[in-house]
Coordinates of N, CA and C in Angstrom, one line a residue:
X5 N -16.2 4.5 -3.2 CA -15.6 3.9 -2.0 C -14.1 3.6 -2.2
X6 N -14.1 2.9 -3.2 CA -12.7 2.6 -3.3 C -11.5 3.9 -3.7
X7 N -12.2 5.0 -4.3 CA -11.6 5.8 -4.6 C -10.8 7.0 -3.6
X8 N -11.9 6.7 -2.6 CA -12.1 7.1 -1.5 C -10.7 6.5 -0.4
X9 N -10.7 5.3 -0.8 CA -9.6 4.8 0.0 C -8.5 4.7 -0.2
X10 N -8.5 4.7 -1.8 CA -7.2 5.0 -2.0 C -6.5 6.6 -2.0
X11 N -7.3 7.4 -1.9 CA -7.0 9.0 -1.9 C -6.4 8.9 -0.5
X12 N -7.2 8.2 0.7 CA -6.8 8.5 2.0 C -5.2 7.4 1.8
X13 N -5.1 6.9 1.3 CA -3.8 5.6 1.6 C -3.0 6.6 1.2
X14 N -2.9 7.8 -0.4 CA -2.5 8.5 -0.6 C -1.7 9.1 0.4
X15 N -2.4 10.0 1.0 CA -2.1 11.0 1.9 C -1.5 10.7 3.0
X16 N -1.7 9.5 3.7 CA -1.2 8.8 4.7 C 0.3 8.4 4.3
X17 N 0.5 7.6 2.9 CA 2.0 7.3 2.7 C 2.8 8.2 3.2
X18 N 3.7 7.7 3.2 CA 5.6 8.4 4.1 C 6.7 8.0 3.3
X19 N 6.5 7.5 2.2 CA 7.5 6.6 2.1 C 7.8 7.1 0.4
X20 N 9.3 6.9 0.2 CA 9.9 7.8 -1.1 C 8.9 7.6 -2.4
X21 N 8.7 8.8 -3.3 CA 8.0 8.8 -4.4 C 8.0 7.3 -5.2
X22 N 8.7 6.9 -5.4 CA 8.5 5.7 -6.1 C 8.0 4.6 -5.7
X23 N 8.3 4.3 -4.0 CA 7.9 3.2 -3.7 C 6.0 3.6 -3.7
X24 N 5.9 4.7 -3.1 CA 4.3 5.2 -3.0 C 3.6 4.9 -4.5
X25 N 4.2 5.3 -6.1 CA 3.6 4.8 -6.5 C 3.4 3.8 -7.4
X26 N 4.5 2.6 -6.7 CA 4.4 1.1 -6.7 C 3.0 1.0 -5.9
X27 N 3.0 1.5 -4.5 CA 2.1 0.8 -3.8 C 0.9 1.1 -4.3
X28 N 0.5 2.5 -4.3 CA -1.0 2.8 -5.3 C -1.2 2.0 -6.8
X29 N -0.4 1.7 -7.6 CA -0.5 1.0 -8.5 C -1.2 -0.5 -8.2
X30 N -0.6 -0.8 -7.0 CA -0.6 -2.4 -6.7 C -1.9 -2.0 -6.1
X31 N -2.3 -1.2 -5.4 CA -3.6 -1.1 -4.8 C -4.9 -1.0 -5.6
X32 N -4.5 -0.4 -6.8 CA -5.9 -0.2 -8.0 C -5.7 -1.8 -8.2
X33 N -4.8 -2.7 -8.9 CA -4.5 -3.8 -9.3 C -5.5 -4.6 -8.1
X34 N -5.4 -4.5 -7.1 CA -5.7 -5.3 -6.0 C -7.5 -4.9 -6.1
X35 N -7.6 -4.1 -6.2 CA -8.9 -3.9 -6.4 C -9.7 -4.3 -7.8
X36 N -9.1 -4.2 -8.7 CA -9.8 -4.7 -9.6 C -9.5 -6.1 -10.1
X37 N -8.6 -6.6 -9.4 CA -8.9 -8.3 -9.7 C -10.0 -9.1 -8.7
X38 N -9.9 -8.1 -7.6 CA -10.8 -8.7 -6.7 C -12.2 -8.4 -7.4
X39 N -12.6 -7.3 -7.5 CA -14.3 -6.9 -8.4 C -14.3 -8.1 -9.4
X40 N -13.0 -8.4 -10.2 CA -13.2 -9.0 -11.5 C -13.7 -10.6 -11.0
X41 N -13.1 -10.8 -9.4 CA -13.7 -12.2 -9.2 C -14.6 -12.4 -8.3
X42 N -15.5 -11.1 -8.2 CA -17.1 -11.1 -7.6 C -17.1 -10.3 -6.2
X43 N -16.0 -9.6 -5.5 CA -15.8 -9.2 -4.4 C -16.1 -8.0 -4.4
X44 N -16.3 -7.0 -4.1 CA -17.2 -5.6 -3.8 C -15.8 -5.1 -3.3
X45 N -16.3 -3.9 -3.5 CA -15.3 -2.8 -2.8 C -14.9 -3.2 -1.2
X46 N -16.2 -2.5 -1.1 CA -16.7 -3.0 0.8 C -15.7 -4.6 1.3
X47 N -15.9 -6.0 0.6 CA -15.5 -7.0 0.8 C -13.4 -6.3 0.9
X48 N -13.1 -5.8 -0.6 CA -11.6 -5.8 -0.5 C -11.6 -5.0 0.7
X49 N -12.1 -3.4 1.0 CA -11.7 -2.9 2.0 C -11.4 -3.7 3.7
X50 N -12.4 -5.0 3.7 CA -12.6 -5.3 4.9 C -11.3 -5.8 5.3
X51 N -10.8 -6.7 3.8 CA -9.4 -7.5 4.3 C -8.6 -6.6 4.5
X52 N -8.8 -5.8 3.9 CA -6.9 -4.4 3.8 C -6.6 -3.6 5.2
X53 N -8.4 -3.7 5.7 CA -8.0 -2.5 7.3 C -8.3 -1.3 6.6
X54 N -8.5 -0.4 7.1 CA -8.6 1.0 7.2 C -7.4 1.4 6.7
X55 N -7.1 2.7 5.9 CA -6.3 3.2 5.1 C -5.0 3.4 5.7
X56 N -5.5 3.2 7.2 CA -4.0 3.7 8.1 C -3.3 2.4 8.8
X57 N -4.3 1.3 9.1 CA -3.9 0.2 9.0 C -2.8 0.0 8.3
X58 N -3.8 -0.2 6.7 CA -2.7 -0.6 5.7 C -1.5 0.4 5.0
X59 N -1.8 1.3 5.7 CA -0.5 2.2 5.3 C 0.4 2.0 6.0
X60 N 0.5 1.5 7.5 CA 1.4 1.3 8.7 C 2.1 0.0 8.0
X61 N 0.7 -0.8 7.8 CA 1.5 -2.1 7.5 C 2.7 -2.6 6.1
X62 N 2.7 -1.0 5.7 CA 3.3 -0.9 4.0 C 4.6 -0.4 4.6
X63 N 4.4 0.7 5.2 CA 5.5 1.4 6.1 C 6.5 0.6 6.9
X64 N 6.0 -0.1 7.5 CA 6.8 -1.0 8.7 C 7.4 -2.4 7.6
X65 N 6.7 -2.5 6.2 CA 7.7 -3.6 5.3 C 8.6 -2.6 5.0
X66 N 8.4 -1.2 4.6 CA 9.3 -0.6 3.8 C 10.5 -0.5 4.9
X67 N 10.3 -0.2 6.3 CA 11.3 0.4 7.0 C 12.8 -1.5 7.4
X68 N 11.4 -2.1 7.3 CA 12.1 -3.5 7.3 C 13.1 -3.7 6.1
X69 N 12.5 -4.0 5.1 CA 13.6 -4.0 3.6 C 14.8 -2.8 4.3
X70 N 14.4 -1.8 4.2 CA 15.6 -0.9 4.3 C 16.6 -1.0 5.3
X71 N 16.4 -1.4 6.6 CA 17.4 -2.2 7.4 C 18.3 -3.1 7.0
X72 N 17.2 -4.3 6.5 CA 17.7 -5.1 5.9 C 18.8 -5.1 4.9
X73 N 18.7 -4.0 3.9 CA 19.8 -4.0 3.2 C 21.0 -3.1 3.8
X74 N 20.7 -2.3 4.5 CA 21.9 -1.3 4.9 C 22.6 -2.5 5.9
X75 N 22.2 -3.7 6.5 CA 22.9 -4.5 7.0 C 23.6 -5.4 6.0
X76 N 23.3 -5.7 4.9 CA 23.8 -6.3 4.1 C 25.1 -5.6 3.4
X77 N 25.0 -4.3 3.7 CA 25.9 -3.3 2.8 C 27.0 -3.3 3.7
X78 N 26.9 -3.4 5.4 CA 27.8 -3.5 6.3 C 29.3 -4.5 6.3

């Protein structure tokens, strides 16, 4: 299951090679501290949304930061 979800978050990302795999990194991390403190796969997926949920919601911080700074650069 979880592998499952991360393959699809995979494929969904948009966003430059490195930040994608910050985010996959943080996503294995996220998953196994949760198992490590009694929570199921099933339980983390419920909080995260669907793979496109949380991809949108990765996407729309990323597109935010990057505004953010090119206004700063102005």
């Amino acid at each position: 299951m979880k592998e499952q979800y991360i393959k699809q978050v995979k494929k969904e990302l948009t966003v430059p090679r490195r930040l994608k795999q910050d985010v996959l990194r943080d996503l294995n991390e996220a998953f196994e501290s949760a198992t490590e403190h009694g929570e199921t796969e099933e339980q983390v997926i419920g909080r995260l949304g669907t793979p496109k949920d949380f991809v949108e919601s990765i996407e729309e911080t990323a597109d935010f930061n990057r505004a953010q700074y090119r206004k700063r650069r102005k």
